[in-house]
mmCIF file of C-alpha atoms in Angstrom:
data_model
loop_
_atom_site.group_PDB
_atom_site.id
_atom_site.type_symbol
_atom_site.label_atom_id
_atom_site.label_comp_id
_atom_site.label_asym_id
_atom_site.label_seq_id
_atom_site.Cartn_x
_atom_site.Cartn_y
_atom_site.Cartn_z
ATOM 1 C CA MET A 1 -120.019 -172.791 37.589
ATOM 2 C CA GLN A 2 -123.609 -172.837 36.350
ATOM 3 C CA LYS A 3 -125.522 -170.053 34.661
ATOM 4 C CA VAL A 4 -127.254 -167.701 37.112
ATOM 5 C CA ASN A 5 -130.821 -168.783 37.819
ATOM 6 C CA SER A 6 -132.753 -167.205 40.697
ATOM 7 C CA ASN A 7 -136.467 -166.578 40.329
ATOM 8 C CA THR A 8 -137.741 -166.970 43.888
ATOM 9 C CA GLU A 9 -136.624 -166.718 47.494
ATOM 10 C CA TRP A 10 -137.257 -170.426 48.124
ATOM 11 C CA GLY A 11 -136.136 -172.599 45.181
ATOM 12 C CA LYS A 12 -133.589 -175.298 46.037
ATOM 13 C CA LEU A 13 -130.279 -173.495 46.456
ATOM 14 C CA LYS A 14 -127.422 -174.785 44.296
ATOM 15 C CA GLU A 15 -124.856 -171.943 44.324
ATOM 16 C CA VAL A 16 -124.411 -168.966 46.637
ATOM 17 C CA VAL A 17 -122.017 -166.114 47.352
ATOM 18 C CA LEU A 18 -121.132 -165.824 51.043
ATOM 19 C CA GLY A 19 -119.721 -162.588 52.454
ATOM 20 C CA ARG A 20 -116.524 -161.909 54.387
ATOM 21 C CA ALA A 21 -115.675 -160.059 57.613
ATOM 22 C CA GLU A 22 -112.002 -159.311 56.959
ATOM 23 C CA MET A 23 -111.221 -155.600 57.414
ATOM 24 C CA ALA A 24 -114.870 -154.769 58.141
ATOM 25 C CA GLN A 25 -115.266 -151.276 59.549
ATOM 26 C CA ILE A 26 -117.511 -148.295 60.001
ATOM 27 C CA PRO A 27 -116.250 -145.654 57.554
ATOM 28 C CA LYS A 28 -113.956 -143.134 59.194
ATOM 29 C CA THR A 29 -115.123 -140.489 56.706
ATOM 30 C CA LYS A 30 -118.547 -140.231 58.343
ATOM 31 C CA LYS A 31 -120.770 -137.981 56.277
ATOM 32 C CA HIS A 32 -124.364 -137.011 55.570
ATOM 33 C CA ASP A 33 -125.041 -140.192 53.583
ATOM 34 C CA ILE A 34 -124.333 -142.734 56.319
ATOM 35 C CA HIS A 35 -126.158 -140.562 58.849
ATOM 36 C CA CYS A 36 -129.290 -140.734 56.691
ATOM 37 C CA VAL A 37 -129.103 -144.408 55.722
ATOM 38 C CA ASP A 38 -127.605 -146.525 58.512
ATOM 39 C CA TYR A 39 -127.806 -144.090 61.418
ATOM 40 C CA ALA A 40 -131.015 -142.181 60.777
ATOM 41 C CA ASN A 41 -131.998 -142.634 64.417
ATOM 42 C CA TYR A 42 -128.796 -140.985 65.718
ATOM 43 C CA PRO A 43 -129.149 -137.247 66.492
ATOM 44 C CA THR A 44 -125.755 -136.184 65.124
ATOM 45 C CA VAL A 45 -122.962 -137.734 63.114
ATOM 46 C CA SER A 46 -120.590 -137.117 66.036
ATOM 47 C CA ASN A 47 -122.278 -140.012 67.879
ATOM 48 C CA LEU A 48 -121.038 -142.501 65.314
ATOM 49 C CA HIS A 49 -118.092 -144.787 65.829
ATOM 50 C CA GLY A 50 -115.590 -144.869 62.969
ATOM 51 C CA GLY A 51 -112.904 -147.415 62.177
ATOM 52 C CA GLU A 52 -112.485 -151.176 62.183
ATOM 53 C CA TYR A 53 -114.650 -153.423 64.303
ATOM 54 C CA PRO A 54 -112.845 -154.901 67.335
ATOM 55 C CA GLU A 55 -110.480 -157.727 66.406
ATOM 56 C CA LYS A 56 -112.468 -160.241 68.468
ATOM 57 C CA VAL A 57 -115.611 -159.380 66.511
ATOM 58 C CA ILE A 58 -113.771 -159.807 63.198
ATOM 59 C CA GLN A 59 -112.136 -163.115 64.111
ATOM 60 C CA GLU A 60 -115.259 -164.680 65.578
ATOM 61 C CA THR A 61 -117.305 -163.566 62.570
ATOM 62 C CA ILE A 62 -114.727 -165.096 60.216
ATOM 63 C CA GLU A 63 -115.058 -168.342 62.193
ATOM 64 C CA ASP A 64 -118.852 -168.225 62.032
ATOM 65 C CA LEU A 65 -118.934 -167.545 58.285
ATOM 66 C CA ASN A 66 -116.466 -170.356 57.632
ATOM 67 C CA SER A 67 -118.665 -172.698 59.671
ATOM 68 C CA PHE A 68 -121.734 -171.531 57.735
ATOM 69 C CA GLN A 69 -119.851 -172.237 54.501
ATOM 70 C CA LYS A 70 -119.193 -175.809 55.622
ATOM 71 C CA GLN A 71 -122.835 -176.289 56.595
ATOM 72 C CA LEU A 72 -123.930 -175.115 53.150
ATOM 73 C CA GLU A 73 -121.354 -177.272 51.361
ATOM 74 C CA ASP A 74 -122.385 -180.313 53.411
ATOM 75 C CA THR A 75 -125.866 -179.976 51.860
ATOM 76 C CA GLY A 76 -124.336 -179.924 48.357
ATOM 77 C CA ILE A 77 -124.420 -176.154 47.803
ATOM 78 C CA VAL A 78 -121.481 -174.582 45.948
ATOM 79 C CA VAL A 79 -120.207 -171.572 47.914
ATOM 80 C CA HIS A 80 -118.273 -168.662 46.382
ATOM 81 C CA ARG A 81 -116.464 -166.037 48.462
ATOM 82 C CA PRO A 82 -115.481 -162.500 47.400
ATOM 83 C CA GLU A 83 -111.887 -161.339 47.368
ATOM 84 C CA VAL A 84 -110.704 -159.446 50.441
ATOM 85 C CA GLN A 85 -110.524 -155.710 49.750
ATOM 86 C CA ASN A 86 -108.397 -153.038 51.432
ATOM 87 C CA LEU A 87 -111.228 -151.041 52.941
ATOM 88 C CA ASN A 88 -108.911 -148.451 54.499
ATOM 89 C CA LEU A 89 -108.107 -146.946 51.113
ATOM 90 C CA LEU A 90 -109.671 -143.599 50.316
ATOM 91 C CA CYS A 91 -111.635 -143.504 47.069
ATOM 92 C CA SER A 92 -112.904 -140.362 45.402
ATOM 93 C CA THR A 93 -115.383 -139.122 42.839
ATOM 94 C CA PRO A 94 -115.734 -135.471 41.788
ATOM 95 C CA ASN A 95 -118.310 -135.072 44.591
ATOM 96 C CA TRP A 96 -116.851 -136.784 47.657
ATOM 97 C CA THR A 97 -114.136 -138.944 49.227
ATOM 98 C CA SER A 98 -114.702 -142.012 51.393
ATOM 99 C CA ASP A 99 -113.009 -145.095 52.754
ATOM 100 C CA GLY A 100 -114.777 -148.472 52.610
ATOM 101 C CA TYR A 101 -117.289 -150.372 54.721
ATOM 102 C CA TYR A 102 -117.266 -154.172 54.403
ATOM 103 C CA MET A 103 -117.802 -157.253 52.214
ATOM 104 C CA TYR A 104 -120.085 -158.870 54.785
ATOM 105 C CA CYS A 105 -123.462 -158.504 53.028
ATOM 106 C CA PRO A 106 -123.425 -159.403 49.309
ATOM 107 C CA ARG A 107 -127.232 -159.325 49.479
ATOM 108 C CA ASP A 108 -127.073 -155.517 49.467
ATOM 109 C CA SER A 109 -124.941 -154.718 46.434
ATOM 110 C CA VAL A 110 -126.050 -157.275 43.832
ATOM 111 C CA LEU A 111 -129.494 -158.441 42.753
ATOM 112 C CA THR A 112 -130.076 -161.731 40.928
ATOM 113 C CA ILE A 113 -133.258 -162.018 38.879
ATOM 114 C CA GLY A 114 -133.672 -164.884 36.442
ATOM 115 C CA ASP A 115 -130.346 -165.300 34.643
ATOM 116 C CA MET A 116 -129.212 -161.758 35.402
ATOM 117 C CA LEU A 117 -126.724 -160.204 37.817
ATOM 118 C CA ILE A 118 -127.594 -156.571 38.555
ATOM 119 C CA GLU A 119 -125.122 -154.356 40.413
ATOM 120 C CA THR A 120 -127.334 -151.941 42.291
ATOM 121 C CA PRO A 121 -126.829 -148.151 42.795
ATOM 122 C CA MET A 122 -126.294 -148.234 46.552
ATOM 123 C CA PRO A 123 -126.849 -144.966 48.434
ATOM 124 C CA LEU A 124 -123.817 -145.332 50.740
ATOM 125 C CA ARG A 125 -120.622 -143.729 49.458
ATOM 126 C CA ALA A 126 -118.468 -146.143 51.446
ATOM 127 C CA ARG A 127 -119.928 -149.048 49.425
ATOM 128 C CA TYR A 128 -119.599 -147.419 45.995
ATOM 129 C CA PHE A 129 -116.807 -149.741 44.836
ATOM 130 C CA GLU A 130 -117.822 -152.803 46.844
ATOM 131 C CA THR A 131 -118.655 -155.001 43.867
ATOM 132 C CA LEU A 132 -115.009 -154.926 42.756
ATOM 133 C CA GLY A 133 -114.522 -157.780 45.222
ATOM 134 C CA TYR A 134 -117.017 -159.909 43.276
ATOM 135 C CA LYS A 135 -115.670 -159.287 39.767
ATOM 136 C CA LYS A 136 -113.813 -162.591 39.488
ATOM 137 C CA ILE A 137 -116.952 -164.536 40.439
ATOM 138 C CA PHE A 138 -119.151 -162.513 38.084
ATOM 139 C CA LYS A 139 -116.764 -162.943 35.165
ATOM 140 C CA GLU A 140 -117.146 -166.698 35.537
ATOM 141 C CA TYR A 141 -120.927 -166.432 35.676
ATOM 142 C CA PHE A 142 -120.822 -164.241 32.570
ATOM 143 C CA SER A 143 -118.703 -166.857 30.802
ATOM 144 C CA SER A 144 -121.358 -169.435 31.733
ATOM 145 C CA GLY A 145 -124.012 -167.472 29.838
ATOM 146 C CA SER A 146 -125.383 -165.194 32.557
ATOM 147 C CA LYS A 147 -126.377 -161.614 31.861
ATOM 148 C CA TRP A 148 -124.452 -159.009 33.868
ATOM 149 C CA ILE A 149 -125.414 -155.354 34.081
ATOM 150 C CA SER A 150 -124.930 -152.412 36.403
ATOM 151 C CA ALA A 151 -127.482 -149.760 37.283
ATOM 152 C CA PRO A 152 -126.436 -146.157 36.534
ATOM 153 C CA LYS A 153 -123.695 -145.162 38.949
ATOM 154 C CA PRO A 154 -125.191 -142.497 41.227
ATOM 155 C CA GLU A 155 -123.504 -139.207 42.062
ATOM 156 C CA LEU A 156 -124.428 -139.605 45.764
ATOM 157 C CA ALA A 157 -124.455 -135.837 46.112
ATOM 158 C CA ASP A 158 -125.825 -134.279 49.292
ATOM 159 C CA GLU A 159 -129.086 -133.551 47.469
ATOM 160 C CA LEU A 160 -129.934 -137.279 47.635
ATOM 161 C CA TYR A 161 -130.303 -137.198 51.426
ATOM 162 C CA ASP A 162 -132.834 -135.373 53.592
ATOM 163 C CA ARG A 163 -133.256 -135.809 57.366
ATOM 164 C CA LYS A 164 -135.805 -133.048 57.942
ATOM 165 C CA ASP A 165 -138.691 -135.494 58.542
ATOM 166 C CA LEU A 166 -137.549 -138.849 59.939
ATOM 167 C CA SER A 167 -141.072 -140.257 59.707
ATOM 168 C CA LYS A 168 -140.368 -140.508 55.964
ATOM 169 C CA PRO A 169 -137.549 -142.226 54.069
ATOM 170 C CA THR A 170 -134.406 -140.094 54.095
ATOM 171 C CA LEU A 171 -133.614 -140.613 50.388
ATOM 172 C CA THR A 172 -134.941 -137.998 48.010
ATOM 173 C CA GLU A 173 -135.767 -138.585 44.353
ATOM 174 C CA TYR A 174 -132.657 -136.713 43.222
ATOM 175 C CA GLU A 175 -131.412 -139.790 41.322
ATOM 176 C CA ILE A 176 -131.793 -143.573 41.094
ATOM 177 C CA ALA A 177 -130.630 -145.253 44.319
ATOM 178 C CA PHE A 178 -131.392 -148.594 45.979
ATOM 179 C CA ASP A 179 -129.869 -151.611 47.675
ATOM 180 C CA ALA A 180 -130.571 -155.071 46.301
ATOM 181 C CA ALA A 181 -131.851 -156.039 49.774
ATOM 182 C CA ASN A 182 -134.843 -153.752 49.161
ATOM 183 C CA VAL A 183 -136.109 -156.426 46.757
ATOM 184 C CA ILE A 184 -137.753 -159.861 47.121
ATOM 185 C CA LYS A 185 -138.637 -162.215 44.254
ATOM 186 C CA CYS A 186 -141.728 -164.305 43.558
ATOM 187 C CA GLY A 187 -141.258 -165.336 39.932
ATOM 188 C CA LYS A 188 -142.720 -162.703 37.641
ATOM 189 C CA ASP A 189 -143.641 -160.521 40.635
ATOM 190 C CA ILE A 190 -140.890 -158.420 42.198
ATOM 191 C CA PHE A 191 -141.477 -156.534 45.470
ATOM 192 C CA TYR A 192 -139.559 -153.327 46.119
ATOM 193 C CA LEU A 193 -139.462 -151.534 49.485
ATOM 194 C CA VAL A 194 -139.235 -147.740 49.425
ATOM 195 C CA SER A 195 -137.073 -146.831 52.428
ATOM 196 C CA ASN A 196 -133.872 -145.119 53.557
ATOM 197 C CA SER A 197 -132.020 -147.530 51.259
ATOM 198 C CA GLY A 198 -134.217 -147.347 48.165
ATOM 199 C CA ASN A 199 -136.221 -144.585 46.480
ATOM 200 C CA ARG A 200 -139.083 -144.617 43.983
ATOM 201 C CA LEU A 201 -136.772 -143.844 41.083
ATOM 202 C CA GLY A 202 -134.979 -147.097 41.861
ATOM 203 C CA ALA A 203 -138.213 -149.038 41.461
ATOM 204 C CA LYS A 204 -138.970 -147.203 38.225
ATOM 205 C CA TRP A 205 -135.516 -148.029 36.830
ATOM 206 C CA LEU A 206 -135.851 -151.678 37.831
ATOM 207 C CA GLN A 207 -139.245 -151.960 36.121
ATOM 208 C CA SER A 208 -137.940 -150.320 32.950
ATOM 209 C CA THR A 209 -134.935 -152.646 32.921
ATOM 210 C CA LEU A 210 -136.876 -155.864 33.534
ATOM 211 C CA GLY A 211 -139.596 -154.967 31.039
ATOM 212 C CA ASP A 212 -143.091 -156.373 30.622
ATOM 213 C CA LYS A 213 -142.045 -159.871 31.701
ATOM 214 C CA TYR A 214 -142.016 -158.685 35.331
ATOM 215 C CA THR A 215 -144.202 -156.559 37.564
ATOM 216 C CA VAL A 216 -142.391 -154.479 40.182
ATOM 217 C CA HIS A 217 -144.714 -153.877 43.136
ATOM 218 C CA VAL A 218 -143.775 -150.762 45.115
ATOM 219 C CA MET A 219 -144.213 -151.063 48.889
ATOM 220 C CA ASP A 220 -144.113 -147.604 50.440
ATOM 221 C CA ASP A 221 -146.078 -147.767 53.691
ATOM 222 C CA ILE A 222 -144.514 -150.700 55.541
ATOM 223 C CA TYR A 223 -141.031 -149.998 56.899
ATOM 224 C CA ALA A 224 -138.997 -146.900 56.148
ATOM 225 C CA TYR A 225 -135.666 -147.740 57.747
ATOM 226 C CA VAL A 226 -133.635 -149.936 55.370
ATOM 227 C CA HIS A 227 -134.101 -153.441 53.914
ATOM 228 C CA VAL A 228 -137.112 -155.676 53.393
ATOM 229 C CA ASP A 229 -135.705 -159.004 54.610
ATOM 230 C CA THR A 230 -136.474 -158.387 58.285
ATOM 231 C CA THR A 231 -140.066 -157.545 57.419
ATOM 232 C CA ILE A 232 -141.412 -159.794 54.626
ATOM 233 C CA LEU A 233 -139.776 -163.048 53.482
ATOM 234 C CA PRO A 234 -141.491 -165.661 51.285
ATOM 235 C CA LEU A 235 -140.442 -169.147 52.460
ATOM 236 C CA ALA A 236 -142.236 -171.270 49.863
ATOM 237 C CA ALA A 237 -144.817 -170.827 47.145
ATOM 238 C CA GLY A 238 -147.865 -169.733 49.123
ATOM 239 C CA THR A 239 -146.131 -169.256 52.494
ATOM 240 C CA VAL A 240 -144.675 -165.986 53.786
ATOM 241 C CA LEU A 241 -142.904 -165.012 57.019
ATOM 242 C CA LEU A 242 -144.075 -161.624 58.335
ATOM 243 C CA ASN A 243 -142.893 -159.172 60.975
ATOM 244 C CA PRO A 244 -145.963 -158.420 63.121
ATOM 245 C CA SER A 245 -144.495 -155.159 64.423
ATOM 246 C CA ARG A 246 -144.369 -153.684 60.906
ATOM 247 C CA VAL A 247 -146.875 -155.606 58.798
ATOM 248 C CA ASN A 248 -150.603 -155.840 59.387
ATOM 249 C CA GLU A 249 -153.720 -156.740 57.435
ATOM 250 C CA ASN A 250 -154.021 -153.152 56.222
ATOM 251 C CA ASN A 251 -150.545 -152.681 54.723
ATOM 252 C CA LEU A 252 -149.839 -156.282 53.671
ATOM 253 C CA PRO A 253 -149.409 -156.340 49.884
ATOM 254 C CA GLU A 254 -152.540 -157.704 48.221
ATOM 255 C CA TYR A 255 -150.435 -160.397 46.519
ATOM 256 C CA PHE A 256 -149.861 -162.196 49.838
ATOM 257 C CA ARG A 257 -153.395 -162.005 51.235
ATOM 258 C CA ASN A 258 -154.291 -165.562 50.231
ATOM 259 C CA TRP A 259 -150.926 -167.007 51.226
ATOM 260 C CA LYS A 260 -150.307 -168.863 54.464
ATOM 261 C CA LYS A 261 -148.987 -166.213 56.845
ATOM 262 C CA ILE A 262 -146.458 -167.040 59.550
ATOM 263 C CA TRP A 263 -146.410 -164.087 61.929
ATOM 264 C CA ALA A 264 -142.909 -164.298 63.376
ATOM 265 C CA THR A 265 -142.656 -164.768 67.103
ATOM 266 C CA ASP A 266 -140.867 -162.065 69.101
ATOM 267 C CA PRO A 267 -137.130 -162.301 68.387
ATOM 268 C CA VAL A 268 -134.564 -163.273 70.990
ATOM 269 C CA GLU A 269 -132.449 -160.239 71.873
ATOM 270 C CA THR A 270 -128.807 -161.042 71.097
ATOM 271 C CA PRO A 271 -125.709 -159.022 72.157
ATOM 272 C CA TYR A 272 -124.339 -156.163 70.082
ATOM 273 C CA LEU A 273 -121.840 -153.319 70.303
ATOM 274 C CA GLU A 274 -123.318 -149.839 70.464
ATOM 275 C CA HIS A 275 -122.389 -147.143 67.924
ATOM 276 C CA TYR A 276 -121.733 -149.720 65.176
ATOM 277 C CA ALA A 277 -125.142 -149.306 63.454
ATOM 278 C CA PRO A 278 -126.569 -152.342 65.255
ATOM 279 C CA ALA A 279 -129.518 -154.002 63.593
ATOM 280 C CA SER A 280 -132.872 -154.190 65.327
ATOM 281 C CA PRO A 281 -133.748 -157.377 67.229
ATOM 282 C CA TRP A 282 -135.900 -158.309 64.221
ATOM 283 C CA LEU A 283 -132.728 -159.372 62.452
ATOM 284 C CA GLY A 284 -133.692 -162.649 64.118
ATOM 285 C CA MET A 285 -136.205 -163.293 61.322
ATOM 286 C CA ASN A 286 -133.540 -162.734 58.646
ATOM 287 C CA VAL A 287 -133.562 -166.342 57.438
ATOM 288 C CA LEU A 288 -132.251 -167.993 54.278
ATOM 289 C CA SER A 289 -134.351 -170.590 52.470
ATOM 290 C CA LEU A 290 -132.180 -173.427 51.179
ATOM 291 C CA SER A 291 -135.308 -174.979 49.672
ATOM 292 C CA ASP A 292 -139.038 -174.732 50.226
ATOM 293 C CA LYS A 293 -138.580 -177.149 53.146
ATOM 294 C CA LEU A 294 -135.214 -176.177 54.706
ATOM 295 C CA VAL A 295 -134.425 -172.790 56.279
ATOM 296 C CA ALA A 296 -131.178 -171.453 57.795
ATOM 297 C CA VAL A 297 -131.875 -169.530 61.025
ATOM 298 C CA GLU A 298 -129.540 -167.847 63.530
ATOM 299 C CA LYS A 299 -129.235 -170.466 66.266
ATOM 300 C CA ASN A 300 -130.282 -168.239 69.190
ATOM 301 C CA GLN A 301 -133.728 -167.724 67.669
ATOM 302 C CA THR A 302 -135.139 -170.843 69.299
ATOM 303 C CA PRO A 303 -138.785 -169.630 69.430
ATOM 304 C CA LEU A 304 -138.696 -168.909 65.681
ATOM 305 C CA ILE A 305 -137.019 -172.260 65.016
ATOM 306 C CA LYS A 306 -139.817 -174.015 66.918
ATOM 307 C CA GLN A 307 -142.443 -171.958 65.080
ATOM 308 C CA LEU A 308 -141.000 -172.849 61.670
ATOM 309 C CA GLU A 309 -140.787 -176.529 62.582
ATOM 310 C CA GLU A 310 -144.414 -176.467 63.724
ATOM 311 C CA ASN A 311 -145.252 -175.105 60.264
ATOM 312 C CA GLY A 312 -143.545 -177.993 58.481
ATOM 313 C CA PHE A 313 -140.044 -176.607 57.854
ATOM 314 C CA ASP A 314 -136.715 -178.198 58.678
ATOM 315 C CA VAL A 315 -134.228 -175.767 60.202
ATOM 316 C CA MET A 316 -130.439 -175.416 59.900
ATOM 317 C CA PRO A 317 -129.268 -173.471 62.987
ATOM 318 C CA VAL A 318 -126.411 -171.102 62.126
ATOM 319 C CA GLN A 319 -124.038 -169.497 64.626
ATOM 320 C CA MET A 320 -123.704 -165.754 64.002
ATOM 321 C CA ARG A 321 -122.392 -164.263 67.236
ATOM 322 C CA HIS A 322 -122.071 -160.692 65.965
ATOM 323 C CA CYS A 323 -124.881 -160.526 63.424
ATOM 324 C CA ARG A 324 -126.520 -157.508 65.085
ATOM 325 C CA THR A 325 -123.272 -155.585 65.445
ATOM 326 C CA LEU A 326 -122.488 -156.091 61.749
ATOM 327 C CA SER A 327 -126.172 -155.841 60.736
ATOM 328 C CA GLY A 328 -126.463 -159.073 58.809
ATOM 329 C CA GLY A 329 -128.151 -162.457 59.377
ATOM 330 C CA PRO A 330 -128.185 -165.598 57.169
ATOM 331 C CA HIS A 331 -130.121 -163.887 54.360
ATOM 332 C CA CYS A 332 -128.024 -160.694 54.422
ATOM 333 C CA VAL A 333 -124.640 -162.444 54.252
ATOM 334 C CA THR A 334 -125.584 -164.537 51.223
ATOM 335 C CA LEU A 335 -126.475 -163.935 47.586
ATOM 336 C CA ASP A 336 -128.367 -166.752 45.921
ATOM 337 C CA THR A 337 -127.014 -167.088 42.386
ATOM 338 C CA VAL A 338 -128.348 -170.501 41.334
ATOM 339 C CA ARG A 339 -131.594 -172.072 42.503
ATOM 340 C CA GLU A 340 -133.678 -174.898 41.092
ATOM 341 C CA ASP A 341 -136.723 -172.776 40.393
ATOM 342 C CA GLU A 342 -138.678 -171.254 37.551
ATOM 343 C CA TYR A 343 -140.045 -167.940 36.407
ATOM 344 C CA GLY A 344 -143.783 -168.104 36.894
ATOM 345 C CA ASN A 345 -146.915 -166.803 38.566
ATOM 346 C CA TYR A 346 -146.995 -167.765 42.264
ATOM 347 C CA ARG A 347 -149.970 -165.626 43.242
#
């Protein structure tokens, strides 16, 4: 196992963590937190389904992830998988009790920047202990010389969540809270989306932790729902994939104005189960760069595949039959730990 090295979203991928679907569920202890983060568009918490996903969904997702693993390994990428966790167990803090969620999206709970693993202070109670499933992997990276830290563990008290005005992010500034998937990397420039899954205090903590070597750019007028990787994704130095329904010339970060802009074609609507926090159709642009020339794309997104090929990229089609039901495409279900890339200025 090599030392962690991940400075960009597009460097040649050498090692990756790939999620799991075993025991995936919607928490049965449905509370204010999940209503504000994953289900902000639902009128009441009583509308939410709780419990394990249907067995067919689990089994077919396991098959799809195993196939994705083989595709990655066939290109020479080393793939690590987390340990299966018993997500039915109830876990408690002094403030609340919750069962678990899933191990499907390692992109959410851990951020890699340079040679550092950062466990992020996720705002969902059901994911509070999720990184326990990655400890064995992280211990090996630590032994290889990687840095490994954890953000301050949040209380996740009710004061963190506020649904009074759904035109604004539902996280307050009560404490530091953010998902790793709120962040994209371009060398020394780090972009942080303020949304239902990341507040301003999170960006402030990340800047203070990374120090003067990095600049954390706060994006607060683009997309308030959850993560950034269905909205803005750099594909190569100087080329960025953009969601035209959320990004425009007025709110596009200044950094990307001189880059080549690929305005993603309308996504293909794929099936999903209702009441399982289904992702928007724009999950179709949730792609994983295996290098600055090769991109993994959910195989049903044929218009996007054609668009990327017309712009000079090779495409690896990936079968993900239930990606919208589980809210995770090729980028979400992976965590790039080792890339052949460098810290630098890519402006």
